[in-house]
Structures are given as structure tokens and as C-alpha cells.
Short mmCIF file of C-alpha atoms in Angstrom, two decimals:
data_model
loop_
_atom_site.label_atom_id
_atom_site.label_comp_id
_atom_site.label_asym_id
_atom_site.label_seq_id
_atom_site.Cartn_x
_atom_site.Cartn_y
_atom_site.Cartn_z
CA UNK A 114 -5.57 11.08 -5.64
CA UNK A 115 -6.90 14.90 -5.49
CA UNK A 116 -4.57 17.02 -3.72
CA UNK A 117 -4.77 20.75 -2.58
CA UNK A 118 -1.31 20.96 -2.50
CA UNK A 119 1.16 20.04 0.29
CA UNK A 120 0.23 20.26 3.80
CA UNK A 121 2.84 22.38 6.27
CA UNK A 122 3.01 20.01 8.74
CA UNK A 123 3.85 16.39 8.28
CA UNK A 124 0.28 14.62 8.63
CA UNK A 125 2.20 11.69 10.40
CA UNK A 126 4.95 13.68 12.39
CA UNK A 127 1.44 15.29 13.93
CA UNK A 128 -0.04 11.87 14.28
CA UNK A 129 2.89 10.73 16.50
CA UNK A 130 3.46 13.53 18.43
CA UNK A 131 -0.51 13.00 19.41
CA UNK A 132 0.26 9.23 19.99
CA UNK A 133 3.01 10.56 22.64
CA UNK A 134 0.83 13.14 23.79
CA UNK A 135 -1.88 10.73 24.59
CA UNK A 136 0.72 7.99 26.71
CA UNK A 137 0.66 5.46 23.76
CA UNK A 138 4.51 6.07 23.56
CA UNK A 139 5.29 1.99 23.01
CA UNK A 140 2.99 2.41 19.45
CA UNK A 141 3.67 5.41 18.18
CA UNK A 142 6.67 4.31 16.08
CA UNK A 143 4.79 1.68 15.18
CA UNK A 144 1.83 3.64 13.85
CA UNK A 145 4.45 5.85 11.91
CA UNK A 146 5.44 2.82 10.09
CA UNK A 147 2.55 1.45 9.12
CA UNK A 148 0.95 4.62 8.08
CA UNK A 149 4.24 5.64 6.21
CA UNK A 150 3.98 2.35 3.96
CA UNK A 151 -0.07 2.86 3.43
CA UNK A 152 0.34 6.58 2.49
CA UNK A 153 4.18 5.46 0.26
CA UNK A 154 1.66 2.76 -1.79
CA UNK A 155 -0.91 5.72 -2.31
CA UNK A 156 1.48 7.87 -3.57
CA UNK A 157 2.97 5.15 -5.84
CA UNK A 158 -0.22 3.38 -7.00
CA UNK A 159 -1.44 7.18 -8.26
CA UNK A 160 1.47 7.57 -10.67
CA UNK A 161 1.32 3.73 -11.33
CA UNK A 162 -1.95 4.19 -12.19
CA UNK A 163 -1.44 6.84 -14.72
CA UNK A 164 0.86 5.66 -16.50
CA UNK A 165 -0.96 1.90 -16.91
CA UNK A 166 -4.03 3.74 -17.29
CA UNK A 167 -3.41 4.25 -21.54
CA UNK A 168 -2.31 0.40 -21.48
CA UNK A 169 -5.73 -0.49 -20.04
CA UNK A 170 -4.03 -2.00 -17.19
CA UNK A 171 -4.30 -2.42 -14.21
CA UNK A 172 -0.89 -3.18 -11.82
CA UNK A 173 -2.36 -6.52 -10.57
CA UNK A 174 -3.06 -7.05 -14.67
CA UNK A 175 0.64 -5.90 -15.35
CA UNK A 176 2.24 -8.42 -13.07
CA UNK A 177 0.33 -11.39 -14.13
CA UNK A 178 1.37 -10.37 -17.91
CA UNK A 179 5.10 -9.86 -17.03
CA UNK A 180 5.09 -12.93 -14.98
CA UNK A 181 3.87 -15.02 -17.88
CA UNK A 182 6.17 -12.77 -20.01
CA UNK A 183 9.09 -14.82 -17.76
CA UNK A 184 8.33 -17.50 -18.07
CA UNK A 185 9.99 -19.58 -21.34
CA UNK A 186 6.83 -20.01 -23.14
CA UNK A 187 4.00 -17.65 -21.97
CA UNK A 188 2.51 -20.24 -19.97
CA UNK A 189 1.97 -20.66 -16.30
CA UNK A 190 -0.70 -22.61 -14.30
CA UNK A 191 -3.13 -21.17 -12.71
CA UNK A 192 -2.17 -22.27 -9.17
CA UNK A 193 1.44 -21.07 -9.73
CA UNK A 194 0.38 -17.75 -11.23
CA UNK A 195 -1.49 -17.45 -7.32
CA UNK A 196 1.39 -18.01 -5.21
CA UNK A 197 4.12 -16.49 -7.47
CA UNK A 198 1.72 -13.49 -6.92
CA UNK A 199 0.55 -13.89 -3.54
CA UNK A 200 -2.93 -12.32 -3.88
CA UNK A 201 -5.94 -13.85 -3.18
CA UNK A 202 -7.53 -16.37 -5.84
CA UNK A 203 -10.37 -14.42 -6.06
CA UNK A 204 -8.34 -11.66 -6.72
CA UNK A 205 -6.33 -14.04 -9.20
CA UNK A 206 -9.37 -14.90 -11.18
CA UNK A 207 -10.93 -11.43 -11.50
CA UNK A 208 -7.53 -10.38 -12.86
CA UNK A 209 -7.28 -13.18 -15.34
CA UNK A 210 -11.07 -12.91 -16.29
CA UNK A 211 -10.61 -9.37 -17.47
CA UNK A 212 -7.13 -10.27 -19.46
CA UNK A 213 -9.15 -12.94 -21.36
CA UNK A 214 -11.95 -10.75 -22.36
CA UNK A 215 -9.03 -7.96 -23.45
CA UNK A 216 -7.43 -10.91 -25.69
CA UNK A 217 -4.40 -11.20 -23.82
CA UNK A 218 -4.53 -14.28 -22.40
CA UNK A 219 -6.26 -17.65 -22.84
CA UNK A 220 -7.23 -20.36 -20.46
CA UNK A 221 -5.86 -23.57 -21.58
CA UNK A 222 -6.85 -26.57 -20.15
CA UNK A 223 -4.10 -28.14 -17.56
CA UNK A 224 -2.70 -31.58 -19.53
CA UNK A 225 -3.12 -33.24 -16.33
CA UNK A 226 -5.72 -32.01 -14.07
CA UNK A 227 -8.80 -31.24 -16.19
CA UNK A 228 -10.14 -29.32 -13.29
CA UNK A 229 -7.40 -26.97 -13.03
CA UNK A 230 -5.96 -23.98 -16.01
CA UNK A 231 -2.73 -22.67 -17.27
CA UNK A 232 -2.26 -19.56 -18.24
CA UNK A 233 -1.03 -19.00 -21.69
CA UNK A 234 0.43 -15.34 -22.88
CA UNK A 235 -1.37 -14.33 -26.41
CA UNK A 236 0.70 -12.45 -28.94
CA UNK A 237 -0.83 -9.02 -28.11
CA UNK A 238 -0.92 -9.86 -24.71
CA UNK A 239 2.95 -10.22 -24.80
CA UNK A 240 3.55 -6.74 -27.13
CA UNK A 241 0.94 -4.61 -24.59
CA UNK A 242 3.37 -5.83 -21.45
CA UNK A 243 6.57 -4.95 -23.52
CA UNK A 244 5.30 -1.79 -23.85
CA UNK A 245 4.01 -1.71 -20.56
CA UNK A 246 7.50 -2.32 -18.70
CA UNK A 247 9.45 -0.10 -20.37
CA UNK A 248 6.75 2.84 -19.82
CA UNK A 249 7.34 2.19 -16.21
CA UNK A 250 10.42 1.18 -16.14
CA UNK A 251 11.14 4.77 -18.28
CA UNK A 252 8.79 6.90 -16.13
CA UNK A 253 8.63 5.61 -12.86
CA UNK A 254 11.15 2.50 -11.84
CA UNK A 255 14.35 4.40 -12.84
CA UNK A 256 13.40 7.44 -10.53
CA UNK A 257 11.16 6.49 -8.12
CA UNK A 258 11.41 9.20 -6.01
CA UNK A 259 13.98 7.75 -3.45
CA UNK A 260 18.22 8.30 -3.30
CA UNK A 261 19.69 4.97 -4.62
CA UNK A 262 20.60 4.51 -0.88
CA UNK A 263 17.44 5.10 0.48
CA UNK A 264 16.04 2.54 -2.29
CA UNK A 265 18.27 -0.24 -1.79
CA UNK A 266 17.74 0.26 2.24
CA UNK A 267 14.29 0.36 1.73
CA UNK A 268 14.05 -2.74 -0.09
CA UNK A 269 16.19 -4.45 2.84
CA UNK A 270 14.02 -3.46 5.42
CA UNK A 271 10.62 -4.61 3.84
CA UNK A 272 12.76 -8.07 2.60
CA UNK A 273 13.35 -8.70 6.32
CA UNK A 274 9.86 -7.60 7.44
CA UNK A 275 8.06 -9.88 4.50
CA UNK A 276 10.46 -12.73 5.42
CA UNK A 277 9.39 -12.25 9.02
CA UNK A 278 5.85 -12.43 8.17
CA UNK A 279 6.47 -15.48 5.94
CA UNK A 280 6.80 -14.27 2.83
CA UNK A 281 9.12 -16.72 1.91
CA UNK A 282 11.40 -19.32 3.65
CA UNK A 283 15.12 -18.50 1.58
CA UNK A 284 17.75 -17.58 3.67
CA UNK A 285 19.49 -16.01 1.04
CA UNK A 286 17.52 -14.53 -1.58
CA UNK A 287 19.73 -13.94 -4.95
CA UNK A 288 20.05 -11.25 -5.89
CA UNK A 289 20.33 -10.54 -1.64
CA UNK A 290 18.08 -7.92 -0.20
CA UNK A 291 19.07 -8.84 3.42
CA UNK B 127 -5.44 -12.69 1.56
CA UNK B 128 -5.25 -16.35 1.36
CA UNK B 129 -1.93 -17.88 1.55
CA UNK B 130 -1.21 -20.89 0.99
CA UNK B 131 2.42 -20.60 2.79
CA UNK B 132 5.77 -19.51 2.02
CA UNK B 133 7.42 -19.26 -1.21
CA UNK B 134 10.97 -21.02 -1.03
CA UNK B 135 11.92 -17.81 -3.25
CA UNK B 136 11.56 -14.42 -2.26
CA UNK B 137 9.92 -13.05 -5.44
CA UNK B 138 10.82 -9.93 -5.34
CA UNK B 139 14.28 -10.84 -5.30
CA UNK B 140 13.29 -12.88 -8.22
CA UNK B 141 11.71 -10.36 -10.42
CA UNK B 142 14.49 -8.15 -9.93
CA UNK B 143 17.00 -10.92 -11.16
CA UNK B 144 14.44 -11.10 -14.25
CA UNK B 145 14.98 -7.17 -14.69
CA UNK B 146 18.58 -7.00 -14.67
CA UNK B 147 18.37 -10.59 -16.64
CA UNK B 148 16.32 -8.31 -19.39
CA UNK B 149 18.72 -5.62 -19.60
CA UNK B 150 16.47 -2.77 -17.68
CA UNK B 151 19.12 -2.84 -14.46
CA UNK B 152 18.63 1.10 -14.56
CA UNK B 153 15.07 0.23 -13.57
CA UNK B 154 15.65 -3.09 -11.04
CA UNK B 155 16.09 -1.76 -8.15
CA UNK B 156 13.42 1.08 -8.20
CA UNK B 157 11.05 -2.02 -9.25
CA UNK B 158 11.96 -4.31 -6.32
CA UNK B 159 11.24 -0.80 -4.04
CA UNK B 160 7.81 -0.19 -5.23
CA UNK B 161 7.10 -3.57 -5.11
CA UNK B 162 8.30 -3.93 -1.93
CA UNK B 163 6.10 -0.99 -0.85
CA UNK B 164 2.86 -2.60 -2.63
CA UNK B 165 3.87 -5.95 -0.42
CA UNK B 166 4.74 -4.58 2.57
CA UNK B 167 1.26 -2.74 2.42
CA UNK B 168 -0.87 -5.84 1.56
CA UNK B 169 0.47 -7.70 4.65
CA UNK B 170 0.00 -4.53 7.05
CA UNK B 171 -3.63 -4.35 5.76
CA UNK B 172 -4.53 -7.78 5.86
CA UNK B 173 -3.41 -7.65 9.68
CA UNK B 174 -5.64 -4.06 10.45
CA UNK B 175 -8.21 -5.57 8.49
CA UNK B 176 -8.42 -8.11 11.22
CA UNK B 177 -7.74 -6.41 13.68
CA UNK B 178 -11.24 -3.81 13.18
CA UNK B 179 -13.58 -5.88 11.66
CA UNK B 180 -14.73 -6.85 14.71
CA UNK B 181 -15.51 -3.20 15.24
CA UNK B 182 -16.84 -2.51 11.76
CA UNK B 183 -14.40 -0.21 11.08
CA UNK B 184 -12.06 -0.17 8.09
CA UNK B 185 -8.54 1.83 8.30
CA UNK B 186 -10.54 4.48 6.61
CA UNK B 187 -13.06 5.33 8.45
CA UNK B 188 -10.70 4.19 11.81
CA UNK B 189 -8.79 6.95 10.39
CA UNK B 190 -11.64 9.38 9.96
CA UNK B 191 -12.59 8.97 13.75
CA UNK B 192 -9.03 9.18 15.10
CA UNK B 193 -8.99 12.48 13.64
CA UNK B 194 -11.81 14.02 14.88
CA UNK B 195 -11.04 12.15 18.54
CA UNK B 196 -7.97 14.38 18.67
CA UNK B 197 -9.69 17.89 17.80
CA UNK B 198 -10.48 19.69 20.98
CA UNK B 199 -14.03 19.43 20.49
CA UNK B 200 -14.69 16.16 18.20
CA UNK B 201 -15.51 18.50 15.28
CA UNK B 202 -13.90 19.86 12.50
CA UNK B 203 -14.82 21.59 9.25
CA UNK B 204 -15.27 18.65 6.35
CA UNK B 205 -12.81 20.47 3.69
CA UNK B 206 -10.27 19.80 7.00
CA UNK B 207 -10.57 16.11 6.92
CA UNK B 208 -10.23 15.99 3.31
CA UNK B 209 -6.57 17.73 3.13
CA UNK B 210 -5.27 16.12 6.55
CA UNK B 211 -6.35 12.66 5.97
CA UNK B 212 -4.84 13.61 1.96
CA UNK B 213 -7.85 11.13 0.37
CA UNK B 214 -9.58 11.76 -3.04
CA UNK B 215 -12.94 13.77 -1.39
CA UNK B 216 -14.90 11.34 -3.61
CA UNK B 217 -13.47 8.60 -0.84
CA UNK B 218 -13.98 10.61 2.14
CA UNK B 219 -17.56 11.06 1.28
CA UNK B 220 -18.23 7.07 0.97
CA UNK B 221 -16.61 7.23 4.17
CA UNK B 222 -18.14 9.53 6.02
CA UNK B 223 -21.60 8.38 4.55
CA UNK B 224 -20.98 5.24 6.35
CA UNK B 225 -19.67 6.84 9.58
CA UNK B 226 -22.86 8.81 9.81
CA UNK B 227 -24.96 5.94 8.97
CA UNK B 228 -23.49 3.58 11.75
CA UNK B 229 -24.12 7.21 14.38
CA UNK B 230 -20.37 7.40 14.65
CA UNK B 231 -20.31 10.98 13.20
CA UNK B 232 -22.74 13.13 12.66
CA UNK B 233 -23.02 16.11 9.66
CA UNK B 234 -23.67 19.62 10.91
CA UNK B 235 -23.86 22.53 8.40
CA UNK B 236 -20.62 25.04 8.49
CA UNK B 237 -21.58 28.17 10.73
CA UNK B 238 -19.86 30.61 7.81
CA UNK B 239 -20.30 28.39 4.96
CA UNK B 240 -23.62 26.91 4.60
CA UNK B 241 -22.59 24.36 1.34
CA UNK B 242 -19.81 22.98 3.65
CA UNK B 243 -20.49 20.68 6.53
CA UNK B 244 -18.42 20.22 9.81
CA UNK B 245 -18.01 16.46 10.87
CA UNK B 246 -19.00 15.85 14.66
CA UNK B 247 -17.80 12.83 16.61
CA UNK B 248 -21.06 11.28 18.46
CA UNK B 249 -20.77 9.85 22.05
CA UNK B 250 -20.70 5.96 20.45
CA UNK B 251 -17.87 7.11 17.76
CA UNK B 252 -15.91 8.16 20.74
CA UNK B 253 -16.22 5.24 22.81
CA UNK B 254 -15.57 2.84 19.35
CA UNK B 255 -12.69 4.46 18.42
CA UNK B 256 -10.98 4.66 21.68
CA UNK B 257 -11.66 0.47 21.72
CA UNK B 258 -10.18 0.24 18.45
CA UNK B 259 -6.78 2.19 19.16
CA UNK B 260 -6.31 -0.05 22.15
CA UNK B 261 -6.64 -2.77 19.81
CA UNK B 262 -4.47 -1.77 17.39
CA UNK B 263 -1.67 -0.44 18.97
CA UNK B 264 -1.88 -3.25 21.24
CA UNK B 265 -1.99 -5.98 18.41
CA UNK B 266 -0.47 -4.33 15.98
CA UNK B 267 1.64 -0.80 16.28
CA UNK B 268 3.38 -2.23 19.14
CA UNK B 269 4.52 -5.10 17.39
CA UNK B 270 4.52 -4.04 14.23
CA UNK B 271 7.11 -6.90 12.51
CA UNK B 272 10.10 -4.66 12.65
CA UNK B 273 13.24 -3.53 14.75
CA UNK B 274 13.26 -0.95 16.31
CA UNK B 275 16.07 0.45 14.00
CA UNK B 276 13.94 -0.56 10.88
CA UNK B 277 10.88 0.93 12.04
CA UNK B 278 12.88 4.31 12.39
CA UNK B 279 15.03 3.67 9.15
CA UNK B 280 11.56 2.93 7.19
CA UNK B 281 9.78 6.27 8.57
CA UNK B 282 12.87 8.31 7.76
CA UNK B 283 13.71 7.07 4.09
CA UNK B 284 9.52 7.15 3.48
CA UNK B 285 9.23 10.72 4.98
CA UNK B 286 11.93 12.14 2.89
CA UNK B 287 9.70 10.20 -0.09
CA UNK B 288 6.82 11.99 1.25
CA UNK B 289 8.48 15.22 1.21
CA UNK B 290 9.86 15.07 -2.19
CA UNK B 291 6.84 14.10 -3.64
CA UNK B 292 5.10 17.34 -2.45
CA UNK B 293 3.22 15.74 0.57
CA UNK B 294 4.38 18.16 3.10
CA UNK B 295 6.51 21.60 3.12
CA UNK B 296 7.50 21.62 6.63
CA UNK B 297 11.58 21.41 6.33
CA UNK B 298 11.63 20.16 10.06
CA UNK B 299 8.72 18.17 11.41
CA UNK B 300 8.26 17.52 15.32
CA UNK B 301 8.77 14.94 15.73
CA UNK B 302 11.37 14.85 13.09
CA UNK B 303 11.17 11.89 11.12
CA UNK B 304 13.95 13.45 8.14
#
């Protein structure tokens, strides 16, 4: 993410006020929305990115690792990995392809379905993500950029948005985001 | 994105329960906000994606044309597009390679600046782009999965993000989002 340096005007305060300008009043909240949570990821994924970057992760690589870091032995199958994750399997293999060539994970066999893998956590593959987390969790996830308020209302607003869009069916997530 | 239906968990909530489970609650509920962000992102762009493919268009280069639709004249200078649309210039190149490659833009050296190049909307870029704001604020920015007091709440809290993190310098945008 090159930048020049800040703008004057807000990009997407212009972009509305050109939605209103041009009678497409009903959408133009809508389009500020949308294009606030695409350009809130960029801005994210660039620091993310930076600091993963001397990890030689990726953070679709770091959330596969931390999820098999949760679980009680390092080991997940591969169909649970995909919908804990909710990516595409494609996306799901590539990830897990490049983990296993980086020696931090192995494919096992599943015990009962010969056709279908489980996951399984290798010792470096569990000391890279402990490192991993708390670089994050150090540089980025303990200020990321938003008032503890705005953070927690944030979180509620996209929990009843990705519920809405069936993200998942609990009525009462623990801890509750609602 | 495949999906192979909702999770009875809401794993976000879930991960964060792992975080302050781990000790790092200093760090939980940043986590659960960027993720939140990364989520809410995938399910917006699996939705546009959808919405313009029938168009050829990505949210790119849909971007790209909406910009140059709103000048007075179709054109403007490419170092222009590159800070308002606040891409990496490597991107808006690929992107503008394929604009100018489907005749949806065409490249016409600066009048001052002979290295530079002004972008020019042709006749069919118009006419696509036009098509493709209909269908997206019709199918999508209208609609777009949230309240109208969350869509508001989720500008505001991601403008002041913006703003902190050096994306504009305008202290009162019109309209104003802060």
C-alpha cells in the first residue's frame, strides 16, 4: 500500500456527496459502508502484512496455525479446518499446501475416511504461531487504531451483519457481540 | 466463497473466548475487530463479485470507471487516480491495462508532462459503468445487510479509523461522516 500522504478530502465523504448529487440518494449510505469496510481491510491487511511478513506468513497461514494451535492436540480435519475458517477449499488447500512445504504442518491420513486429511500442528509450526500471536497481538491487536468504544461497537455491528448473512445460526454468541 | 452453511458458533466470538482463555485479553477485542473487518469484507466482495461479473468488471476497475464518470470531462491525469482511488500504482496499472484493453478507457499522453498519461473514459466505458451502478446500488448499496443506524454507526467509527490512520486531513468532511 504506497501512499503520497493523506488526501484533504475524505475520498468517500466525496463519493457520497456525488451519489446524492447524481439522485442515487437510497444507496449512497450504502456505498459508504461497503467502501468503508473494503478500504478499513486495506488499511489493516498492510500493517498485518508487515508484521507477518518476517514470520513468512501469510494471515490466511496465521489463522489456520492458531486454529490448530486451539485445538487440544494440534490436530484438526481438513473439512473442519474449512468451515471453522470459512474460506473457500481451494483457498483452504493452497494455504495448507504452502504450510506443509514450510514444515509446519503435516497431512495425516483421516482414521476413518481414507479419502479425507487432518491437519496435524508440527513442533515448529506451533513455536512460529506463538511467536506470531504475540507480535500481533503486541503491535497491532492491542491498538488497533479504534477507541475501545468504537471497537467493541464495531464488532457488534459486523456480528449482526455476518449473522444476517448467515454466518452462523447462535442466538447468543459467548462471549456476546450482539 | 463456497459455504457450506452456517456455523452453530459464531467464530469470532469463539476465537476471542480462546484469546482471553490464553491470557492476551489486552489484545481480544482488537482481534475480534480486525477480524470482523477481514469477514465483513469477504462477504461484501463475494456479493459485488456477483453482482459485475456479468459486466466483466471487478470492484477495481468498477472503481476506476466511476471515477473518471464523475470528472467533468471523463478524463483525468493518471497520478490523480492513483492518490484518489489510494491503490499501490503497481495495481492501478494492471487495472487500467485491462480497462484499456476491453476499450473502456483509453491512455492519452499528459499535455505538460509527456512521461505521465491522462486516463479517458471511452463512449462504451460510459455506457458499462452507468449499467453497473444501477446494478449495484440496486442489488447491493441499497440493501446492503444493515440498519440504517448500523450503516451510519459503521461509516462513522471506520471514518474516524480512516482519519487516524492518516487517510485523510480534512477535520470536517461534507458530508460529515465523523
Amino acid at each position: 500500500m504506497a501512499r503520497s500522504g493523506p488526501l484533504p478530502i475524505d475520498p468517500i465523504a466525496e463519493a457520497k456527496r456525488q451519489w446524492i448529487a447524481h439522485g442515487w440518494t437510497d444507496a449512497a449510505a450504502g456505498m459508504s459502508a461497503v467502501t468503508s469496510i473494503v478500504r478499513a481491510q486495506q488499511l489493516m491487511f498492510a500493517r498485518i502484512d508487515a508484521i507477518l511478513r518476517p514470520f513468512g506468513l501469510s494471515f490466511a497461514r496465521f489463522e489456520m496455525l492458531r486454529l490448530l494451535a486451539f485445538t487440544r492436540q494440534g490436530r484438526l480435519p481438513m473439512a473442519s479446518a474449512i468451515a471453522r475458517l470459512q474460506v473457500h477449499p481451494t483457498s483452504v488447500t493452497n494455504t495448507v499446501d504452502r504450510l506443509v512445504k514450510d514444515g509446519l504442518v503435516v497431512r495425516e491420513p483421516h482414521p476413518v475416511d481414507r479419502r479425507a486429511a487432518v491437519l496435524v500442528l508440527t513442533d515448529s509450526g506451533r513455536e512460529l504461531v506463538e511467536r506470531a500471536t504475540e507480535a500481533l497481538n503486541t503491535e497491532m491487536f492491542e491498538r488497533p487504531g479504534l477507541s475501545d468504544d468504537d471497537t467493541a461497537e464495531l464488532v457488534r455491528i459486523i456480528a449482526r451483519f455476518r449473522r444476517d448473512a448467515g454466518d452462523f445460526t447462535d442466538p447468543r454468541p459467548t462471549p456476546d457481540p450482539l
